[in-house]
Short mmCIF file of C-alpha atoms in Angstrom, two decimals:
data_model
loop_
_atom_site.label_atom_id
_atom_site.label_comp_id
_atom_site.label_asym_id
_atom_site.label_seq_id
_atom_site.Cartn_x
_atom_site.Cartn_y
_atom_site.Cartn_z
CA MET R 1 -2.02 -3.50 10.58
CA THR R 2 -3.68 -3.30 14.00
CA LEU R 3 -1.70 -3.95 17.10
CA GLN R 4 -3.68 -4.46 20.16
CA SER R 5 -5.50 -4.15 20.59
CA HIS R 6 -8.59 -14.68 -16.76
CA SER R 7 -5.39 -15.49 -18.20
CA PRO R 8 -4.26 -16.79 -21.50
CA ILE R 9 -2.16 -19.56 -20.26
CA TYR R 10 -5.04 -20.99 -17.88
CA HIS R 11 -6.87 -21.55 -21.03
CA ILE R 12 -4.13 -23.49 -22.42
CA TYR R 13 -4.21 -25.79 -19.33
CA ALA R 14 -7.99 -26.23 -20.01
CA ASP R 15 -7.62 -26.60 -23.75
CA ILE R 16 -5.19 -29.58 -23.17
CA ARG R 17 -7.25 -30.99 -20.24
CA ILE R 18 -4.32 -30.30 -17.55
CA LYS R 19 -5.86 -29.01 -14.32
CA PHE R 20 -4.54 -28.37 -10.98
CA ASP R 21 -4.73 -31.97 -9.75
CA MET R 22 -4.51 -31.97 -5.75
CA LYS R 23 -2.88 -35.28 -5.94
CA LYS R 24 -0.36 -34.53 -8.92
CA LYS R 25 2.88 -32.63 -8.34
CA TYR R 26 4.40 -32.31 -11.56
CA LEU R 27 3.79 -31.34 -15.42
CA SER R 28 4.75 -33.04 -18.21
CA ILE R 29 7.78 -31.77 -20.44
CA ILE R 30 5.37 -31.25 -23.29
CA LEU R 31 3.29 -29.03 -21.18
CA ILE R 32 6.01 -26.93 -19.92
CA ILE R 33 7.53 -26.57 -23.30
CA SER R 34 3.96 -25.47 -24.43
CA ILE R 35 3.63 -23.05 -21.54
CA LEU R 36 6.96 -21.35 -22.30
CA ILE R 37 6.20 -21.04 -25.91
CA CYS R 38 2.59 -19.73 -25.26
CA SER R 39 3.90 -17.61 -22.60
CA LEU R 40 6.53 -15.69 -24.87
CA ALA R 41 4.05 -15.37 -27.83
CA LEU R 42 1.30 -14.03 -25.63
CA ALA R 43 3.72 -11.63 -23.85
CA THR R 44 4.75 -10.41 -27.33
CA SER R 45 1.33 -9.87 -28.80
CA CYS R 46 -0.26 -8.09 -25.81
CA ALA R 47 3.10 -5.90 -25.24
CA GLN R 48 1.36 -2.44 -26.45
CA SER R 49 -1.81 -3.39 -24.17
CA ILE R 50 0.03 -3.41 -20.99
CA ASP R 51 0.58 -0.32 -18.96
CA SER R 52 1.04 -1.46 -15.45
CA THR R 53 3.09 -4.54 -14.00
CA THR R 54 1.19 -7.61 -13.88
CA TYR R 55 1.12 -10.74 -11.74
CA LYS R 56 -0.65 -13.91 -13.09
CA ILE R 57 -0.45 -16.81 -10.82
CA TRP R 58 -1.68 -20.25 -10.75
CA LEU R 59 -2.08 -21.94 -7.46
CA ASP R 60 -2.40 -25.89 -6.92
CA LEU R 61 -3.66 -26.33 -3.13
CA ASN R 62 -3.06 -29.29 -1.48
CA ILE R 63 -4.64 -29.54 1.88
CA ASP R 64 -4.23 -33.81 2.24
CA ASP R 65 -0.96 -33.81 4.05
CA GLY R 66 -0.07 -30.49 5.86
CA CYS R 67 -0.66 -27.55 3.54
CA ASN R 68 1.43 -27.36 0.36
CA VAL R 69 0.92 -25.07 -2.57
CA SER R 70 2.52 -25.67 -5.98
CA CYS R 71 2.64 -22.32 -7.81
CA GLN R 72 3.54 -20.95 -11.21
CA GLN R 73 3.71 -17.42 -11.92
CA GLN R 74 4.09 -14.79 -14.85
CA VAL R 75 5.06 -11.19 -14.15
CA ASP R 76 4.78 -8.57 -16.96
CA VAL R 77 7.19 -6.02 -15.51
CA VAL R 78 6.40 -2.43 -16.98
CA ASN R 79 9.30 0.22 -16.72
CA ASN R 80 7.26 2.80 -15.19
CA TYR R 81 10.12 4.25 -13.24
CA GLY R 82 11.42 6.55 -16.07
CA ILE R 83 15.11 5.32 -15.75
CA PRO R 84 16.77 2.58 -17.45
CA LEU R 85 16.83 -0.89 -15.31
CA ASP R 86 19.67 -3.24 -15.65
CA ASN R 87 18.13 -5.82 -13.16
CA LEU R 88 14.84 -6.86 -11.37
CA LYS R 89 14.62 -7.42 -7.77
CA PHE R 90 11.76 -9.74 -5.97
CA ASN R 91 11.03 -9.99 -2.46
CA VAL R 92 10.62 -13.49 -1.22
CA TYR R 93 8.56 -13.09 1.91
CA ALA R 94 7.62 -16.72 2.10
CA ASN R 95 11.37 -17.70 2.58
CA ALA R 96 11.37 -15.85 6.04
CA PHE R 97 9.47 -18.63 7.39
CA ASP R 98 12.21 -21.17 6.57
CA SER R 99 13.64 -23.26 9.64
CA LYS R 100 17.10 -22.00 9.08
CA LYS R 101 15.60 -18.16 9.78
CA PRO R 102 14.72 -16.23 13.01
CA LEU R 103 11.21 -16.67 14.20
CA THR R 104 8.65 -14.32 12.09
CA CYS R 105 7.11 -13.00 15.35
CA THR R 106 8.41 -11.44 18.58
CA PRO R 107 8.95 -13.53 21.79
CA GLU R 108 6.04 -11.99 23.43
CA GLU R 109 3.73 -13.04 20.48
CA GLN R 110 5.17 -16.50 20.31
CA ASP R 111 2.48 -18.41 22.03
CA ASP R 112 -0.37 -16.77 20.19
CA TYR R 113 1.41 -16.98 16.76
CA PHE R 114 2.34 -20.62 17.25
CA PRO R 115 -0.90 -22.09 18.99
CA ASN R 116 0.39 -25.55 18.14
CA GLY R 117 3.93 -25.02 18.73
CA ILE R 118 6.80 -23.71 16.71
CA SER R 119 5.91 -24.29 13.08
CA PHE R 120 8.21 -23.53 9.92
CA GLY R 121 7.52 -23.41 6.13
CA GLU R 122 9.68 -23.72 2.94
CA PHE R 123 9.83 -21.87 -0.12
CA LYS R 124 11.39 -23.73 -3.01
CA LEU R 125 12.50 -22.08 -5.96
CA GLU R 126 12.28 -24.59 -8.98
CA GLU R 127 12.68 -22.57 -12.01
CA VAL R 128 13.10 -18.83 -13.37
CA TYR R 129 12.76 -18.53 -17.03
CA GLY R 130 12.50 -15.78 -19.63
CA ASP R 131 14.54 -13.45 -22.13
CA PHE R 132 17.18 -12.28 -19.84
CA LYS R 133 20.62 -12.76 -18.84
CA ASP R 134 20.51 -14.95 -15.40
CA TRP R 135 19.07 -15.15 -12.31
CA SER R 136 20.16 -15.68 -8.48
CA PHE R 137 18.48 -16.19 -5.31
CA ASP R 138 19.96 -15.03 -1.97
CA PHE R 139 18.37 -17.08 0.64
CA GLU R 140 19.76 -14.82 3.48
CA SER R 141 17.94 -11.74 2.26
CA ASP R 142 14.93 -13.42 0.66
CA LEU R 143 15.88 -11.53 -2.50
CA LEU R 144 15.46 -12.87 -6.20
CA THR R 145 17.68 -10.94 -8.70
CA VAL R 146 17.11 -10.95 -12.44
CA ASN R 147 19.88 -9.74 -14.58
CA LEU R 148 18.72 -8.46 -17.78
CA LYS R 149 20.68 -8.79 -20.99
CA THR R 150 20.30 -5.14 -22.09
CA PRO R 151 18.86 -2.44 -20.04
CA LEU R 152 14.87 -2.15 -19.97
CA LEU R 153 14.31 1.60 -21.13
CA PRO R 154 11.32 3.50 -19.82
CA ASP R 155 7.78 2.26 -20.97
CA GLU R 156 9.44 -1.08 -22.16
CA LYS R 157 8.13 -4.50 -20.90
CA ILE R 158 9.55 -7.80 -20.05
CA THR R 159 8.29 -10.97 -18.80
CA VAL R 160 9.52 -13.19 -16.10
CA ASP R 161 8.10 -16.64 -15.50
CA MET R 162 8.72 -18.60 -12.29
CA LYS R 163 7.58 -21.86 -10.65
CA TYR R 164 7.96 -22.72 -7.07
CA GLU R 165 6.70 -24.76 -4.05
CA LEU R 166 5.39 -23.57 -0.78
CA THR R 167 5.11 -25.60 2.38
CA LEU R 168 3.01 -23.34 4.95
CA PRO R 169 3.72 -23.13 8.58
CA ASN R 170 1.02 -23.62 10.96
CA THR R 171 0.40 -19.91 12.36
CA ASN R 172 -1.86 -17.53 13.68
CA GLY R 173 -0.13 -14.83 11.57
CA ARG R 174 -0.55 -13.20 8.03
CA TYR R 175 0.91 -16.34 6.28
CA GLY R 176 0.00 -19.95 6.98
CA PHE R 177 -2.68 -22.44 8.19
CA ASN R 178 -4.48 -22.95 11.23
CA ASP R 179 -7.63 -24.57 12.69
CA ARG R 180 -9.88 -21.94 10.61
CA GLY R 181 -8.09 -22.26 7.36
CA ILE R 182 -5.39 -20.67 5.29
CA SER R 183 -4.08 -17.25 4.92
CA LEU R 184 -1.96 -16.53 1.95
CA SER R 185 -0.42 -13.41 1.71
CA GLY R 186 3.00 -12.42 0.97
CA PHE R 187 3.34 -15.84 -0.64
CA TYR R 188 4.77 -14.83 -3.93
CA PRO R 189 7.91 -13.04 -5.39
CA MET R 190 6.91 -9.47 -5.37
CA LEU R 191 8.81 -7.00 -7.50
CA CYS R 192 10.47 -4.47 -4.70
CA ALA R 193 9.37 -1.13 -4.68
CA MET R 194 11.27 1.50 -6.46
CA GLN R 195 12.48 4.69 -4.63
CA ASN R 196 14.89 7.30 -5.82
CA GLY R 197 15.91 5.05 -8.54
CA GLU R 198 16.76 2.13 -6.48
CA TRP R 199 14.94 -1.23 -5.62
CA THR R 200 14.04 -0.93 -1.97
CA TYR R 201 14.01 -4.01 0.19
CA ASP R 202 14.88 -5.17 3.72
CA GLU R 203 14.97 -8.24 5.84
CA TYR R 204 11.72 -9.64 7.15
CA CYS R 205 10.97 -7.98 10.52
CA PRO R 206 8.63 -9.54 12.94
CA ILE R 207 7.91 -5.76 14.40
CA GLY R 208 5.31 -3.78 12.15
CA ASP R 209 4.55 -4.53 8.61
CA PRO R 210 7.62 -5.70 6.54
CA TYR R 211 5.44 -5.49 2.97
CA PHE R 212 6.39 -2.54 0.82
CA SER R 213 5.50 -2.55 -2.89
CA ASP R 214 4.33 -0.26 -5.95
CA ALA R 215 0.61 -1.00 -7.10
CA ALA R 216 0.42 -3.60 -9.71
CA ASN R 217 -2.41 -5.63 -11.42
CA TYR R 218 -3.15 -9.00 -10.41
CA GLN R 219 -4.80 -12.35 -12.02
CA VAL R 220 -4.70 -15.17 -9.59
CA THR R 221 -6.28 -18.75 -10.47
CA PHE R 222 -6.52 -21.61 -7.58
CA ASN R 223 -8.32 -24.58 -7.16
CA LEU R 224 -11.04 -24.38 -4.29
CA PRO R 225 -11.13 -27.29 -1.84
CA SER R 226 -14.44 -28.88 -1.73
CA GLY R 227 -16.72 -27.60 0.96
CA TRP R 228 -14.25 -24.64 1.52
CA GLN R 229 -15.23 -20.84 1.17
CA TYR R 230 -12.82 -17.98 0.46
CA VAL R 231 -12.31 -14.32 -0.24
CA ALA R 232 -9.58 -12.99 -2.28
CA SER R 233 -8.46 -9.53 -3.50
CA GLY R 234 -10.31 -8.35 -6.49
CA LYS R 235 -13.39 -9.50 -8.38
CA ASP R 236 -13.43 -13.38 -8.73
CA SER R 237 -15.23 -15.83 -11.04
CA LYS R 238 -15.85 -19.47 -10.53
CA LYS R 239 -15.51 -22.34 -13.04
CA THR R 240 -15.98 -25.99 -12.47
CA GLN R 241 -13.94 -28.52 -14.42
CA GLU R 242 -14.00 -32.41 -13.84
CA ASN R 243 -15.81 -31.72 -10.46
CA GLU R 244 -13.57 -29.44 -9.32
CA ASP R 245 -13.84 -25.67 -8.52
CA PHE R 246 -11.48 -23.32 -9.85
CA VAL R 247 -11.48 -19.62 -8.92
CA THR R 248 -9.89 -16.68 -10.83
CA SER R 249 -9.54 -13.42 -8.97
CA LYS R 250 -8.49 -10.29 -10.87
CA ALA R 251 -7.65 -6.77 -9.39
CA GLU R 252 -6.03 -3.55 -10.63
CA ASN R 253 -3.79 -1.06 -8.85
CA ILE R 254 -3.46 -2.75 -5.44
CA ARG R 255 -0.29 -3.16 -3.39
CA ASP R 256 -0.48 -6.88 -2.85
CA PHE R 257 -2.78 -9.85 -3.41
CA ALA R 258 -4.11 -12.08 -0.34
CA LEU R 259 -6.28 -15.02 -0.36
CA ILE R 260 -8.10 -16.48 2.80
CA LEU R 261 -9.91 -19.99 2.58
CA SER R 262 -11.88 -21.85 5.30
CA PRO R 263 -13.83 -24.96 5.74
CA THR R 264 -15.91 -23.66 8.61
CA LEU R 265 -16.78 -19.90 7.91
CA ASN R 266 -19.71 -18.80 5.99
CA LYS R 267 -19.42 -16.24 3.37
CA SER R 268 -21.88 -13.36 2.92
CA SER R 269 -21.92 -10.46 0.18
CA VAL R 270 -23.42 -7.28 -0.22
CA LYS R 271 -23.40 -4.46 -3.03
CA HIS R 272 -22.91 -1.27 -1.64
CA SER R 273 -22.39 2.31 -3.90
CA GLY R 274 -20.89 0.12 -6.80
CA VAL R 275 -18.82 -1.80 -4.26
CA THR R 276 -19.09 -5.53 -3.77
CA ILE R 277 -18.33 -6.22 -0.26
CA SER R 278 -17.64 -10.04 0.86
CA TYR R 279 -17.33 -11.30 4.12
CA LEU R 280 -15.85 -14.69 5.47
CA GLY R 281 -17.19 -14.81 9.14
CA GLU R 282 -19.86 -15.20 11.73
CA LYS R 283 -20.41 -11.75 13.02
CA SER R 284 -23.86 -10.35 12.14
CA GLN R 285 -22.63 -6.45 11.99
CA THR R 286 -19.28 -6.60 9.90
CA LEU R 287 -21.03 -5.79 6.59
CA GLU R 288 -22.80 -2.80 8.15
CA PHE R 289 -19.53 -1.56 9.51
CA ALA R 290 -17.99 -1.88 6.29
CA GLN R 291 -20.69 0.10 4.40
CA ARG R 292 -20.60 2.73 7.16
CA ALA R 293 -16.62 2.97 6.82
CA LEU R 294 -16.46 3.07 3.14
CA ASP R 295 -19.19 5.85 3.29
CA THR R 296 -17.20 7.95 6.21
CA TYR R 297 -13.80 7.55 4.44
CA GLY R 298 -15.24 8.46 0.88
CA LYS R 299 -16.93 11.60 2.13
CA LEU R 300 -14.03 12.85 3.94
CA PHE R 301 -11.09 11.95 1.77
CA GLY R 302 -12.41 10.62 -1.75
CA ALA R 303 -14.16 7.63 -3.32
CA TYR R 304 -13.09 4.43 -2.38
CA ALA R 305 -10.47 3.25 -5.41
CA TYR R 306 -11.58 -0.27 -5.85
CA ASP R 307 -14.78 -2.19 -6.79
CA THR R 308 -14.41 -4.78 -4.29
CA LEU R 309 -13.65 -5.16 -0.69
CA ALA R 310 -13.19 -8.51 1.20
CA ILE R 311 -13.22 -9.10 4.93
CA ALA R 312 -12.22 -12.07 6.76
CA ASP R 313 -12.39 -13.26 10.54
CA MET R 314 -9.48 -15.56 11.43
CA PRO R 315 -7.39 -16.34 14.35
CA PHE R 316 -4.91 -13.66 14.39
CA VAL R 317 -2.01 -12.70 16.67
CA ALA R 318 -2.61 -8.92 16.32
CA GLY R 319 -6.00 -6.85 15.97
CA GLY R 320 -6.03 -7.04 12.06
CA MET R 321 -4.06 -6.81 8.82
CA GLU R 322 -4.66 -4.89 5.61
CA TYR R 323 -3.95 -5.88 2.14
CA GLY R 324 -5.12 -5.03 -1.33
CA ALA R 325 -8.83 -4.74 -1.12
CA LEU R 326 -8.66 -7.18 1.65
CA CYS R 327 -8.81 -7.10 5.44
CA VAL R 328 -8.16 -9.75 8.20
CA ILE R 329 -9.92 -9.26 11.36
CA ASN R 330 -9.10 -11.15 14.55
CA GLU R 331 -12.12 -13.33 15.30
CA ALA R 332 -11.52 -12.97 18.99
CA LEU R 333 -12.68 -9.39 19.20
CA SER R 334 -16.04 -8.13 19.75
CA GLY R 335 -18.38 -5.12 20.38
CA THR R 336 -16.90 -1.62 19.66
CA THR R 337 -13.32 -2.79 19.52
CA TYR R 338 -14.05 -5.16 16.76
CA GLU R 339 -15.90 -2.16 15.03
CA GLU R 340 -12.52 0.02 15.53
CA VAL R 341 -10.38 -2.92 13.86
CA VAL R 342 -12.63 -3.07 10.98
CA ALA R 343 -12.71 0.66 10.58
CA HIS R 344 -8.87 0.97 11.06
CA GLU R 345 -8.24 -1.91 8.31
CA ILE R 346 -10.63 -0.61 5.95
CA ALA R 347 -8.98 3.04 6.23
CA HIS R 348 -5.73 1.31 5.22
CA GLN R 349 -7.25 1.10 1.81
CA TRP R 350 -7.05 4.80 1.36
CA TRP R 351 -3.46 4.89 3.50
CA TYR R 352 -1.58 2.10 2.29
CA GLY R 353 -3.58 0.74 -0.50
CA ALA R 354 -4.22 3.56 -2.82
CA VAL R 355 -1.84 5.87 -1.48
CA GLY R 356 1.34 3.99 -0.54
CA SER R 357 4.24 5.00 1.80
CA ASN R 358 7.43 3.33 2.88
CA ASN R 359 6.28 1.46 6.01
CA LEU R 360 9.88 -0.14 6.05
CA THR R 361 11.15 3.51 7.33
CA ASP R 362 8.28 5.55 8.02
CA ALA R 363 5.36 3.34 9.34
CA TRP R 364 3.93 6.41 11.12
CA GLN R 365 2.99 7.83 7.48
CA ASP R 366 0.16 5.21 6.96
CA GLU R 367 -0.24 3.88 10.41
CA GLY R 368 -0.73 7.07 12.29
CA LEU R 369 -3.14 8.61 9.55
CA THR R 370 -4.99 5.23 9.58
CA ASN R 371 -5.50 5.66 13.26
CA TYR R 372 -6.81 9.42 13.03
CA SER R 373 -8.92 8.23 10.18
CA THR R 374 -10.50 5.94 12.44
CA TYR R 375 -11.12 8.25 15.18
CA LEU R 376 -12.75 10.35 12.41
CA TYR R 377 -14.83 7.47 11.81
CA PHE R 378 -16.41 7.55 15.18
CA VAL R 379 -16.88 10.95 15.20
CA ASN R 380 -18.69 11.28 11.94
CA THR R 381 -20.87 8.06 13.06
CA ASP R 382 -21.84 9.95 16.08
CA ASN R 383 -20.11 7.73 18.63
CA LEU R 384 -18.27 10.52 20.27
CA ASP R 385 -17.77 8.61 23.67
CA TYR R 386 -15.79 5.84 21.90
CA SER R 387 -13.78 8.80 19.80
CA THR R 388 -12.73 10.39 23.14
CA LEU R 389 -12.08 7.06 24.50
CA MET R 390 -9.51 6.34 21.71
CA MET R 391 -7.73 9.86 22.03
CA GLY R 392 -7.48 9.63 25.52
CA ASP R 393 -5.97 6.06 25.56
CA ALA R 394 -3.54 6.87 23.05
CA TYR R 395 -2.58 10.21 25.09
CA THR R 396 -2.32 8.04 28.47
CA GLN R 397 -0.43 5.03 26.92
CA PHE R 398 2.07 7.50 25.23
CA HIS R 399 2.93 9.55 28.08
CA ARG R 400 3.02 6.38 30.42
CA PHE R 401 5.58 4.82 27.81
CA ILE R 402 7.87 7.95 28.29
CA ASP R 403 7.49 7.92 32.09
CA ILE R 404 8.32 4.31 32.30
CA GLN R 405 11.38 4.61 30.06
CA ASN R 406 12.53 7.69 31.96
CA SER R 407 11.99 5.97 35.29
CA VAL R 408 14.43 3.11 34.46
CA GLY R 409 16.86 5.56 33.19
CA GLU R 410 16.33 4.69 29.45
CA SER R 411 15.70 7.74 27.25
CA ALA R 412 12.69 7.05 25.15
CA LYS R 413 13.51 7.84 21.74
CA GLY R 414 10.33 9.56 20.51
CA LYS R 415 11.21 10.28 17.18
CA LEU R 416 8.94 9.09 14.52
CA GLY R 417 10.31 7.19 11.53
CA GLY R 418 13.28 4.75 11.46
CA LYS R 419 13.71 1.35 10.00
CA LEU R 420 11.60 -1.33 11.59
CA LYS R 421 14.21 -3.48 12.81
CA ASP R 422 15.48 -0.36 14.70
CA PHE R 423 12.37 -0.74 17.21
CA PRO R 424 13.55 -2.64 20.40
CA SER R 425 10.09 -4.01 20.79
CA ASN R 426 6.35 -3.99 19.76
CA TYR R 427 6.07 -1.79 22.90
CA TYR R 428 8.06 0.91 21.33
CA TYR R 429 6.59 0.38 17.77
CA THR R 430 3.06 0.58 19.11
CA ASN R 431 3.45 3.83 21.26
CA LEU R 432 5.04 5.72 18.64
CA THR R 433 3.66 4.65 15.43
CA TYR R 434 0.22 4.56 16.85
CA ASN R 435 -0.23 6.31 19.99
CA LYS R 436 2.04 9.33 19.23
CA SER R 437 0.78 9.36 15.56
CA LEU R 438 -2.63 9.93 16.69
CA VAL R 439 -2.14 12.44 19.31
CA MET R 440 -0.06 14.39 16.52
CA TRP R 441 -2.82 14.28 14.15
CA LYS R 442 -5.53 15.62 16.78
CA TYR R 443 -2.89 18.39 17.77
CA MET R 444 -2.81 19.28 14.15
CA GLN R 445 -6.58 19.36 13.90
CA ASP R 446 -6.83 21.51 16.89
CA THR R 447 -4.10 23.93 15.81
CA ILE R 448 -4.77 24.45 12.02
CA GLY R 449 -8.44 23.40 12.14
CA LYS R 450 -10.33 20.03 11.29
CA GLN R 451 -11.24 21.27 7.62
CA ALA R 452 -7.71 22.06 6.87
CA VAL R 453 -6.79 19.07 7.74
CA ILE R 454 -9.33 17.21 5.66
CA GLU R 455 -8.64 19.35 2.65
CA ALA R 456 -5.15 18.50 2.85
CA LEU R 457 -5.94 14.82 3.25
CA LYS R 458 -8.29 15.22 0.18
CA SER R 459 -5.41 16.35 -1.91
CA TYR R 460 -2.90 14.07 -0.58
CA TYR R 461 -5.38 11.24 -1.65
CA ALA R 462 -6.18 12.80 -5.14
CA THR R 463 -2.29 13.58 -6.03
CA TYR R 464 -0.72 10.24 -4.79
CA LYS R 465 -3.46 7.65 -5.44
CA PHE R 466 -1.70 4.38 -6.60
CA ALA R 467 1.68 6.02 -6.16
CA ILE R 468 4.17 6.00 -3.34
CA ALA R 469 4.27 9.20 -1.14
CA THR R 470 7.05 10.55 0.85
CA PRO R 471 6.89 12.39 4.03
CA ASP R 472 7.71 15.45 2.10
CA ASN R 473 4.52 14.91 -0.13
CA LEU R 474 2.39 14.85 2.83
CA TYR R 475 4.01 17.95 4.27
CA ALA R 476 3.39 19.66 0.94
CA CYS R 477 -0.22 18.86 1.16
CA LEU R 478 -0.49 20.21 4.66
CA GLU R 479 1.30 23.31 3.87
CA GLY R 480 -1.03 23.82 0.49
CA SER R 481 -3.76 23.70 2.86
CA PHE R 482 -2.44 25.96 5.78
CA GLU R 483 0.67 27.91 5.83
CA GLY R 484 3.05 26.68 8.56
CA ALA R 485 1.57 23.47 8.87
CA SER R 486 4.36 21.63 7.80
CA THR R 487 6.54 23.02 10.29
CA LEU R 488 4.39 22.19 13.07
CA MET R 489 4.12 18.36 11.78
CA LYS R 490 7.90 18.11 11.32
CA ASN R 491 8.59 19.44 14.89
CA TRP R 492 6.29 16.28 16.16
CA ILE R 493 8.09 13.93 13.75
CA ALA R 494 11.53 14.95 14.94
CA SER R 495 10.61 15.50 18.54
CA VAL R 496 11.90 13.02 21.16
#
């Protein structure tokens, strides 16, 4: 994120001529039974062919009265964690937008986040079914727990099906609808990330990026409202049934799935070095910036990990936001600032997308590295004036932050890392996670040499692609490139 700044069950629907009807909000008992039986049969027959956790999601978008979505979801969970699992835990981020919860933005962002006044959403979990013991949903922690009959052993699989309804809030944030269209991200129950043999989760935090997950495969089918355009994570295909369009999008090894739809924005695309780049927006140079970024980061760190990349310009409270093979950019930005945010969010496809890290506790690990990658983008595209401006601005803002805190008698806790909810404000978060981190990476470059840094990052990318890397993993790659480099960085991380 930048601050500033097709499916077997789907065929069953088609075969019995049941479609996602925007005016119908129910399924017959016969259909539900058919889906249950077929889901279990398909999960059994396909068990040996699944090697990664796979989400299959069906969305029925209803835009006639507000914005509501009926959802069915099948998750084929693969135990790739090397330990027996007694339960499964899912983050339900959409529940955080309920009226009984704190606002999902900071007070400073409220007017921009809610342009038409404060708005809430609702997540209504209707059913969870499968061959497990029981399940429970904790409203307060936004956590769905599925308890298993017997431990799920390493390399074994289990299928969990669920049905839920979404009411979207009216926001200029990651999730909701506004005058431009619909942003669907973090809308589905998402399997928590596994670290050190435990499911990792925390309360939804308005500061930073609250999403954290392992890489997984996705297949999402949705009805496309007449006259609307869209971009989605992954490679999509469209079919028409009874005068209504349905889109299925598939992606492998992405952190999360996102979908952006608009009744007003135009869609364009280009094929570049085997990657299909799609753009939803009105700016003339976006596809050019995207190609330039893919080329730059590919040469610096290693080839782009996916075969699609989507970009959407939307009203947004921040500069932009990254998702699996998809980026959202604040449509109000222009000029080189806009190019910077495009380059930043695409860099996240290396640091967050391919190489995961725990942004709930170590946001500097992906954001700082992404900011440094953006700096390198301008260096390598011969815009040295802007790269110098970026670095000077980060240095000035960070030191001004320190001076201001000291002047009011508050010690500025400059240590990188820590839980998102422990940051007292976005001001703190931005100056440490973005500005101090960028200054740190430039110091590393000046001290051990640019080539040593690049070689370390190439190793980091190649070693931890589609995995979750810890700070120690990053330190080890630096040490492998230059002896003593890990100590230098650790001093920066720990210093206040």
